[in-house]
Tab-separated table of C-alpha atoms in Angstrom:
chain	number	residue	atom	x	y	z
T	1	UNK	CA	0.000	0.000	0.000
T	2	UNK	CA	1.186	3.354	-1.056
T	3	UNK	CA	2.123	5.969	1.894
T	4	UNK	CA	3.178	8.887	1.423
T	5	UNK	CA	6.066	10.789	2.997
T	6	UNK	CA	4.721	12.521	6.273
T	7	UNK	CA	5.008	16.234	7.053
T	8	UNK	CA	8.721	16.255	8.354
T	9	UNK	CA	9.590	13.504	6.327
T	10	UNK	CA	9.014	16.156	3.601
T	11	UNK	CA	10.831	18.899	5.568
T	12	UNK	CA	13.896	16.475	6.130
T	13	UNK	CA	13.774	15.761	2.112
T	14	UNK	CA	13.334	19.287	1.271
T	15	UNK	CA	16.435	20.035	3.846
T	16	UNK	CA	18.763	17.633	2.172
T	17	UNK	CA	17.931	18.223	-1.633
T	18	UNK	CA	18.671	22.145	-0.291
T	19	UNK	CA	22.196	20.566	1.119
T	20	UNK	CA	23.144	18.805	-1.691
T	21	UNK	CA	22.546	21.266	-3.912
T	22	UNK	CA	24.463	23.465	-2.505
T	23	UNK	CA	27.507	21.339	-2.154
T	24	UNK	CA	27.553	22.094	-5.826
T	25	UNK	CA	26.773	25.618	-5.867
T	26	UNK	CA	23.876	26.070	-7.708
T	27	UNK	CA	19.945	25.927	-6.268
T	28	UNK	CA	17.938	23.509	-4.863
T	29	UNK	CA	15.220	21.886	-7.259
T	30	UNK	CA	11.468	20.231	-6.305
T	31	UNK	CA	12.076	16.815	-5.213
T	32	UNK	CA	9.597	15.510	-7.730
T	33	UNK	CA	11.467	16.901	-10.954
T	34	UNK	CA	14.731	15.670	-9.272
T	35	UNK	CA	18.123	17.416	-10.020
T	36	UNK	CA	20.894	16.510	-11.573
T	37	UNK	CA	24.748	17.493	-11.188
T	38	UNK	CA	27.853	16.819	-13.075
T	39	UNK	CA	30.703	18.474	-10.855
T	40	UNK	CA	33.537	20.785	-12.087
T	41	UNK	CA	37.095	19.316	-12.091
T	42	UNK	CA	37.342	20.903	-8.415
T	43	UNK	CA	34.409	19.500	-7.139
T	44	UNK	CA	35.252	16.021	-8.583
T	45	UNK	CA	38.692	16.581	-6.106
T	46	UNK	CA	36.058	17.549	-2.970
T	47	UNK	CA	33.784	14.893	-3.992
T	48	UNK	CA	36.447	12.205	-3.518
T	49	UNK	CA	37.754	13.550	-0.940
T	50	UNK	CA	34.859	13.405	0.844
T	51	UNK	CA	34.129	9.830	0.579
T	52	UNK	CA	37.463	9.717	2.797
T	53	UNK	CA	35.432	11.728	5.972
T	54	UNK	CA	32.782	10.556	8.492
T	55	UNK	CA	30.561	13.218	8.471
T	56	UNK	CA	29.091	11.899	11.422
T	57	UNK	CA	32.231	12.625	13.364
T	58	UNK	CA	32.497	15.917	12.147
T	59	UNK	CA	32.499	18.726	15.085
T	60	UNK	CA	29.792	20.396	13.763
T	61	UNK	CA	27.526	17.231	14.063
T	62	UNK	CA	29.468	16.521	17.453
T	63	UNK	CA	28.830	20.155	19.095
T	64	UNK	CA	25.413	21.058	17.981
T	65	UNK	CA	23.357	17.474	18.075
T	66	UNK	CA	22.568	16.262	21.211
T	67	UNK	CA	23.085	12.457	21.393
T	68	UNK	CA	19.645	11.571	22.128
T	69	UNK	CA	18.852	13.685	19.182
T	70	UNK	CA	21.134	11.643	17.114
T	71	UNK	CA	21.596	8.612	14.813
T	72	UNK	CA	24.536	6.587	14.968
T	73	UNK	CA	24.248	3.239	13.183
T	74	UNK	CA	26.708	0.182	14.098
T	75	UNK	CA	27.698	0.396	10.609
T	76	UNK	CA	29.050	4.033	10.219
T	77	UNK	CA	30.346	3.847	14.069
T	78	UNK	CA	32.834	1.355	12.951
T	79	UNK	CA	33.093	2.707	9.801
T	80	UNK	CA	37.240	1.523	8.947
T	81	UNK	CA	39.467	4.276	8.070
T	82	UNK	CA	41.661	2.294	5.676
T	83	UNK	CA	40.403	3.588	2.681
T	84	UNK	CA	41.152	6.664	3.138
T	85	UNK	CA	44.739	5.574	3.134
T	86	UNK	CA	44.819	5.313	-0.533
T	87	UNK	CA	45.548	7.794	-3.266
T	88	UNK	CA	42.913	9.116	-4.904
T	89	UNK	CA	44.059	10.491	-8.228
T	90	UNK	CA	42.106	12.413	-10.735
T	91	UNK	CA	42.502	11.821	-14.245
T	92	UNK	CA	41.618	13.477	-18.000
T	93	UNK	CA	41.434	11.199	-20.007
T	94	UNK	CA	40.040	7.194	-20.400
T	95	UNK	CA	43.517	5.479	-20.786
T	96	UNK	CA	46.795	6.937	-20.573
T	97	UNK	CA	49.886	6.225	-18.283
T	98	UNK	CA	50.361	6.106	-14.550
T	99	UNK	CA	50.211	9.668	-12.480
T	100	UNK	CA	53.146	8.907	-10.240
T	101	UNK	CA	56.561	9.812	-9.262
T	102	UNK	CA	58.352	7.512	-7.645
T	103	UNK	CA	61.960	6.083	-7.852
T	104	UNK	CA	62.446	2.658	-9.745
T	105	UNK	CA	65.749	2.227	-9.220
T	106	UNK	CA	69.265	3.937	-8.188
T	107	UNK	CA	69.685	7.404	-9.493
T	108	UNK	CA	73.451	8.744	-8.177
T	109	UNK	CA	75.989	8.150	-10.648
T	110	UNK	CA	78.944	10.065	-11.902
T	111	UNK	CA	79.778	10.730	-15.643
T	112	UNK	CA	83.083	12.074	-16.999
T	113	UNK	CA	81.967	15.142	-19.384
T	114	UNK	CA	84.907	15.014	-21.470
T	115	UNK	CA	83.442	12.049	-23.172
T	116	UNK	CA	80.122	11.752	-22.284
T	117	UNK	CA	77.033	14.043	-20.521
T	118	UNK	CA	75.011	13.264	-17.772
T	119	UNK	CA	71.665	11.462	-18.327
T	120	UNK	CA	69.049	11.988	-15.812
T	121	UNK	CA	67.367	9.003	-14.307
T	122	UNK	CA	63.472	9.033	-14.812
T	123	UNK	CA	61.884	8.803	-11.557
T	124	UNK	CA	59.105	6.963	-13.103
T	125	UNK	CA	59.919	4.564	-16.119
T	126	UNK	CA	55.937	4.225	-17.554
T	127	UNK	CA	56.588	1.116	-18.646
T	128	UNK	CA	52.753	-0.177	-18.429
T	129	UNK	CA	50.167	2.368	-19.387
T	130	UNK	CA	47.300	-0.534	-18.303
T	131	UNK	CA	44.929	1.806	-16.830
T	132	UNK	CA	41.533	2.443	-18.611
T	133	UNK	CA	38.628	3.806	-16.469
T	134	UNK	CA	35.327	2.083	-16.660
T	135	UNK	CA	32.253	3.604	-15.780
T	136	UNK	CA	30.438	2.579	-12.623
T	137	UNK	CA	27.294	3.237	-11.173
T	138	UNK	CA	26.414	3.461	-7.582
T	139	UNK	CA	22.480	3.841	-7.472
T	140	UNK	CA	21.027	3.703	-4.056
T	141	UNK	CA	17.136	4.334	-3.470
T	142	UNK	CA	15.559	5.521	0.609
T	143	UNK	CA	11.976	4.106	1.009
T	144	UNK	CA	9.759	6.893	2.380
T	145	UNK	CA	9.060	4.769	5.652
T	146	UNK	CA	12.933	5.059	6.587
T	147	UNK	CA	13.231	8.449	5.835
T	148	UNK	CA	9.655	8.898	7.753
T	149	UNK	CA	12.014	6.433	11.027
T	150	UNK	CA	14.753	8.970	10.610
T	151	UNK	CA	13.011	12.411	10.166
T	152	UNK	CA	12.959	12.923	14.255
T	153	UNK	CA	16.683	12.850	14.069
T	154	UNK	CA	18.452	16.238	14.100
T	155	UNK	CA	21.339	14.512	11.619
T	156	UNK	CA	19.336	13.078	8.935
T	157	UNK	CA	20.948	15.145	6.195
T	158	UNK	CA	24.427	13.536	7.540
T	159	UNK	CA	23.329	10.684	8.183
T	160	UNK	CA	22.152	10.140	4.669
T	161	UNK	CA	25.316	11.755	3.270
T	162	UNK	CA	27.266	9.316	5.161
T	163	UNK	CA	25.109	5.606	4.420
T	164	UNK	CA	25.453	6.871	0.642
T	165	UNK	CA	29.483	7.448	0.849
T	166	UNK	CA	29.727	4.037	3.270
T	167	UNK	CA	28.160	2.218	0.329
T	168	UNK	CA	30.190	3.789	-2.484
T	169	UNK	CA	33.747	3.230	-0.539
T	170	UNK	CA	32.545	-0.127	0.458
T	171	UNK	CA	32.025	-1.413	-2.693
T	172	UNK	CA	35.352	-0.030	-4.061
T	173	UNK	CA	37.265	-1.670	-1.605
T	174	UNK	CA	35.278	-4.837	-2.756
T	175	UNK	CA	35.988	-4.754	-6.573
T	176	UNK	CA	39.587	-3.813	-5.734
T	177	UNK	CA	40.554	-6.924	-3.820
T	178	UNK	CA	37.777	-9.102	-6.244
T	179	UNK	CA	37.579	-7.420	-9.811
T	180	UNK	CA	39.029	-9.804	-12.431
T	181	UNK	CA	36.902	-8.165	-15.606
T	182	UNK	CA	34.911	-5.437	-16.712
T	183	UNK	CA	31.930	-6.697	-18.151
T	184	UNK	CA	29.123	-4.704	-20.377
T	185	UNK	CA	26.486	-5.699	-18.188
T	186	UNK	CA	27.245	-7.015	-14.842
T	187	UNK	CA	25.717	-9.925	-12.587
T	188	UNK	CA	25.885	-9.584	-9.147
T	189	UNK	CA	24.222	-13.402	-9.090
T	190	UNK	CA	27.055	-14.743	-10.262
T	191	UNK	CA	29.444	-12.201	-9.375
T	192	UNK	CA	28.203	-11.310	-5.487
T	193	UNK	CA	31.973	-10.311	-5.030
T	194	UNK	CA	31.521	-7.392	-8.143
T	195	UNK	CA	33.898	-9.472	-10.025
T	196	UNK	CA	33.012	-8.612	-13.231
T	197	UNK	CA	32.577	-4.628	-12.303
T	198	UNK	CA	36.385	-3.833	-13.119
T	199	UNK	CA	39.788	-5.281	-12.852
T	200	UNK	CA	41.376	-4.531	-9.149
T	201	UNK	CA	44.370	-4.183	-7.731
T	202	UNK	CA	44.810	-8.162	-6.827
T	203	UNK	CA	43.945	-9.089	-10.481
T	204	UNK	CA	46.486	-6.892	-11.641
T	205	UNK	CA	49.516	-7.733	-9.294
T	206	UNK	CA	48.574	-11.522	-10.426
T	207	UNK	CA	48.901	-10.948	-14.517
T	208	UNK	CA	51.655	-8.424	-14.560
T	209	UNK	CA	55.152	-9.658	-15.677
T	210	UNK	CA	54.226	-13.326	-16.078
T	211	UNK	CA	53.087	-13.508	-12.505
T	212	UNK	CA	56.539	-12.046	-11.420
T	213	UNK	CA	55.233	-11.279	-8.023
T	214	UNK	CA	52.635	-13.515	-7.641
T	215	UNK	CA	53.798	-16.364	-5.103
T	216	UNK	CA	52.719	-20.127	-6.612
T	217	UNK	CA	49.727	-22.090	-5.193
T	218	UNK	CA	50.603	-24.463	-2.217
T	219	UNK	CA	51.707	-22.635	0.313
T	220	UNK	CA	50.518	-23.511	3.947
T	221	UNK	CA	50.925	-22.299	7.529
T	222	UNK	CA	51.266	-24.366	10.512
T	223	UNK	CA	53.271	-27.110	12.637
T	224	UNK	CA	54.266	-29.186	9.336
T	225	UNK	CA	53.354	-26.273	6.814
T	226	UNK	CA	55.520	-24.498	4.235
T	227	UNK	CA	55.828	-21.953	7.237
T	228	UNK	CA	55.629	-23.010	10.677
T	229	UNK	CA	53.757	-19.299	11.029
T	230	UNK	CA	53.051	-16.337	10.170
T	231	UNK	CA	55.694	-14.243	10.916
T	232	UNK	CA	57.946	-17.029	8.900
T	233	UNK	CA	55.800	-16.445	6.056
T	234	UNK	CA	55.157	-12.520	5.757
T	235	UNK	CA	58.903	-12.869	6.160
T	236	UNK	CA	59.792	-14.871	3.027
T	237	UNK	CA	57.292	-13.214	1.114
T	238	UNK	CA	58.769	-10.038	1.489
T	239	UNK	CA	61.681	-11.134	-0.686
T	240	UNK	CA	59.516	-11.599	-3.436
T	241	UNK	CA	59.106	-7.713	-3.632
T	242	UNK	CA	61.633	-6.335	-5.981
T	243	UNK	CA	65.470	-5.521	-3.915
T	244	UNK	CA	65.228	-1.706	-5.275
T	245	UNK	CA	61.665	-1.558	-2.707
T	246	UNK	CA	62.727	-4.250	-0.475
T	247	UNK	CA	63.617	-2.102	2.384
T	248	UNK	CA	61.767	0.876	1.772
T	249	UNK	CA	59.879	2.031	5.086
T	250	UNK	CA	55.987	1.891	4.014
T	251	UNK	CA	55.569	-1.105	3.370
T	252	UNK	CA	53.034	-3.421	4.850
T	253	UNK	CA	51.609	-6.873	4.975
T	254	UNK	CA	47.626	-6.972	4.239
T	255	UNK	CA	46.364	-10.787	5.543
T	256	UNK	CA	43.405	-12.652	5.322
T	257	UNK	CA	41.114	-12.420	8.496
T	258	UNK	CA	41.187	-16.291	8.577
T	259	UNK	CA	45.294	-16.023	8.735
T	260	UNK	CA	45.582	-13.420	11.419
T	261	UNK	CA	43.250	-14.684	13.689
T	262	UNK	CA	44.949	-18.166	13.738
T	263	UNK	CA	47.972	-16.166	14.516
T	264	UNK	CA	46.848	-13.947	17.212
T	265	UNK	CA	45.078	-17.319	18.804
T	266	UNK	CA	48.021	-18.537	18.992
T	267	UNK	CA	50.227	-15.804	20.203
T	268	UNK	CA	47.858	-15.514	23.526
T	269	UNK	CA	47.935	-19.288	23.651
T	270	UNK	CA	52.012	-18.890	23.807
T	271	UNK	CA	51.770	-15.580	25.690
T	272	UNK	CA	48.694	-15.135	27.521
T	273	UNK	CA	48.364	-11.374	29.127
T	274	UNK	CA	51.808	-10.389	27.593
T	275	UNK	CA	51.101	-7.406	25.033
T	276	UNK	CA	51.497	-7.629	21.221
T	277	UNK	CA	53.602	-4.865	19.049
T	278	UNK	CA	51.082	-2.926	17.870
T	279	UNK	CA	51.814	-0.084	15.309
T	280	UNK	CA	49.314	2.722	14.321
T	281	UNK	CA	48.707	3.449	10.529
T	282	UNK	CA	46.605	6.168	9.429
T	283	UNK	CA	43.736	5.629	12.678
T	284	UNK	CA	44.141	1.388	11.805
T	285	UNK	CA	45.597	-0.463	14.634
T	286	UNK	CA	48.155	-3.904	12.912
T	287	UNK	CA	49.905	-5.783	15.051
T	288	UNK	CA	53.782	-6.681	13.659
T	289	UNK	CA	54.465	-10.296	11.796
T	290	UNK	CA	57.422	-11.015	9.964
T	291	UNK	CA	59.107	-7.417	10.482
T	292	UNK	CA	56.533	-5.640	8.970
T	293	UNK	CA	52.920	-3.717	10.509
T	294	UNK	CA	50.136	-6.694	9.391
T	295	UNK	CA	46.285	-5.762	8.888
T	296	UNK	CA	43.400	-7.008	7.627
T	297	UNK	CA	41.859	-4.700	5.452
T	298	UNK	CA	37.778	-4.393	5.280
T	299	UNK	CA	36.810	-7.101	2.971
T	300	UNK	CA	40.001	-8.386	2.072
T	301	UNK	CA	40.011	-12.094	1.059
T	302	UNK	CA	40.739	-14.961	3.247
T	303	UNK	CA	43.670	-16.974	3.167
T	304	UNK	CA	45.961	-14.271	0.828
T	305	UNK	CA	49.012	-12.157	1.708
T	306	UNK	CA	49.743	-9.078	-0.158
T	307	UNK	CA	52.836	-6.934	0.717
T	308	UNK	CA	52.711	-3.490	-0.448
T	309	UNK	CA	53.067	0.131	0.405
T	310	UNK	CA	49.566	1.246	1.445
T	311	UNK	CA	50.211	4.378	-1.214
T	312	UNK	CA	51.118	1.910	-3.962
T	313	UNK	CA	47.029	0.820	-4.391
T	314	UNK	CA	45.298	3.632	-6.013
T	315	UNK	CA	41.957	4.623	-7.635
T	316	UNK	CA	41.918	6.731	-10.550
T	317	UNK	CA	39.003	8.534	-11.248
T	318	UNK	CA	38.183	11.007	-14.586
T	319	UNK	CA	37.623	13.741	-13.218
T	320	UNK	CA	35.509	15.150	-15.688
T	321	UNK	CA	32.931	11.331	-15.503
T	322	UNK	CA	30.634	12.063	-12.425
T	323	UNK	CA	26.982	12.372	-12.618
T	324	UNK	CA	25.057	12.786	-9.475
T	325	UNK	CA	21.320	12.655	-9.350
T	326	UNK	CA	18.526	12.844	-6.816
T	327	UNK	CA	15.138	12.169	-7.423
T	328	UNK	CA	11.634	12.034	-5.592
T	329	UNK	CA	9.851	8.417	-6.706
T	330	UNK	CA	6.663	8.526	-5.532
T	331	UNK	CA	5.579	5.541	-7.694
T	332	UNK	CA	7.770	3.309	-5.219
T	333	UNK	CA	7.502	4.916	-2.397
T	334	UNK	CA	11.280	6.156	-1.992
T	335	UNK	CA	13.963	8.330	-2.967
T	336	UNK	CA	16.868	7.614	-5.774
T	337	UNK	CA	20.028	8.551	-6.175
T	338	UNK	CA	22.052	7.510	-9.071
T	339	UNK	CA	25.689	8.203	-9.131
T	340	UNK	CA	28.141	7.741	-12.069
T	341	UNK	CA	32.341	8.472	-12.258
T	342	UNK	CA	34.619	6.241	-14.383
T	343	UNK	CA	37.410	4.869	-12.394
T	344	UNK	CA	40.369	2.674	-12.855
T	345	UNK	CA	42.372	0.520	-10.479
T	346	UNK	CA	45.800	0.544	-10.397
T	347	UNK	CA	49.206	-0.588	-8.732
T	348	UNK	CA	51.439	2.157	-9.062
T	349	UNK	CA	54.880	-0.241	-8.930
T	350	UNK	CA	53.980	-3.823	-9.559
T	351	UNK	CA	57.501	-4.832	-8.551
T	352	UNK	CA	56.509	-3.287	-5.157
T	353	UNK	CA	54.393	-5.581	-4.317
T	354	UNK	CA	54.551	-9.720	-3.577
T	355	UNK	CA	51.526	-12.043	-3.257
T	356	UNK	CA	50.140	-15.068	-2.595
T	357	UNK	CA	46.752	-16.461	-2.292
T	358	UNK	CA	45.148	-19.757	-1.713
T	359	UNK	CA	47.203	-20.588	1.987
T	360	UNK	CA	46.161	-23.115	3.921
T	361	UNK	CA	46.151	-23.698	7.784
T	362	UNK	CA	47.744	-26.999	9.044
């Protein structure tokens, strides 16, 4: 049965078509007709940079909303600040070569100018321009009888704001660690992982350079395992990352949730009350396996190590791609909001990086 929006459910709507509207500088329009933005280079930067904030946390939320007059679901609480550990990099164009600088090898030298001149070193040889942004849609609808359950609170606009970015990052996370294609039309039946919605970071770390730093199948941890741990294993793994980034001081080890709790149960069997080594990265608490700070990232697959500076996993986005729009339904009873940007996934130094995938406890 139909029902429509009640009196401050309106209000509420009104307030945060207003909101959003303004983000982009231009004027609120009715609900019903919907409106429809497609941000300037510079607000493609804020827009992306704003999936990186909790806007619950915000002071302004935290001084002028009273708790009881607030809404603070589980979800957004515990909202993981990895992502916003990763380089977001805008982009012109739909393929082209990496936007980095970073050194690939040794650059001090000395040349005798009698015979010869000096020839810089590039501090980024593009040897792989395999980046082409793919455009990806993140609609989201609000039925009228949640917005209705959340009109009382004071921080429905934020709260809103917030659910919509939650979803967006959360499903970028989940095609970077899953994405092994980029299909026409994709199937989240047979794809629940977003396989098929581009090709991540782990897809491209296990094709690049004939699977140069992609560890074989096999490996197990355990008492009669190819390691007898984890430490052991992050350990030799590591020297599967190219000697030029070897020792470099970012990098880190990102583990299965499977591997790392088997670890940690078995450091407090060992140890009982005696503390870890924990270190603190960017507001994400990793303990330290193998020499190296060891996390599991949200939604990062079980029973895989990838070692890698955190900076070295980046999302390109064209900065001239995203579409935003907001729209009244009354026909089902809810509100849409279908956003658009073409991104690309991409490993900034592929020799950077070592993996391996399929590990087995024993």
């Amino acid at each position: 049965m139909s029902q429509p929006l009640s009196t401050l459910g309106k209000q509420r709507l009104n307030a945060l078509f207003a909101a959003t509207a303004a983000a982009f500088g231009v004027s609120a329009s009715d609900p019903r007709l919907g409106q429809h933005f497609n941000p300037t280079s510079e607000q493609a930067v804020q827009f992306f940079q704003n999936l990186k904030r909790n806007v619950l946390a915000d002071s302004l939320y935290a001084a002028t909303v009273p708790l009881q007059q607030s809404l603070q679901p589980k979800a957004i609480q515990l909202a993981n600040p990895f992502f916003s550990s990763l380089p977001m990099i805008p982009v012109s164009d739909t393929t082209g070569q990496k936007v980095i600088l970073g050194l690939t090898g040794r650059v001090a030298s000395r040349t005798n100018t009698s015979s010869g001149e000096r020839v810089p070193k590039r501090l980024n040889q593009q040897d792989n321009q395999d980046w082409a942004v793919k455009q990806t849609n993140f609609d989201v609808a609000l039925s009228y009888a949640d917005i209705d359950a959340w009109a009382k609170f004071q921080n429905f606009e934020a709260l809103y704001m917030q659910i919509v970015r939650e979803a967006i990052v959360n499903d970028m996370l989940v095609t970077g660690w899953y994405g092994t294609s980029a299909a026409a039309g994709t199937n989240i039946g047979t794809n629940p992982n977003l396989q098929d919605l581009n090709i991540g970071w782990l897809e491209k770390i296990r094709t690049f350079n004939s699977t140069s730093q992609h560890v074989g199948s096999g490996v197990s941890i355990g008492a009669t395992g190819t390691y007898k741990n984890l430490s052991e294993a992050i350990h030799d793994i590591k020297q599967v990352v190219s000697a030029a980034f070897r020792n470099r001081g970012d990098l880190v080890a990102l583990v299965g949730d499977n591997l790392l709790v088997n670890a940690m149960d078995k450091f407090y069997e060992t140890h009982g009350n005696t503390p870890s080594e924990k270190v603190l990265i960017n507001g994400v608490v990793t303990n330290d396996f193998g020499g190296l700070p060891t996390f599991s990232p949200p939604f990062f697959p079980n029973s895989t190590i990838v070692i890698t500076p955190l900076s070295n996993l980046a999302v390109y986005y064209q900065d001239s791609s995203i579409r935003r729009t907001q729209q009244d339904w009354p026909a089902k009873d809810e509100v849409r909001e279908f956003n658009s940007m073409n991104l690309a996934y991409v490993v900034q130094e592929e020799f950077a990086t070592a993996m391996v995938e399929g590990i087995t406890l024993v």
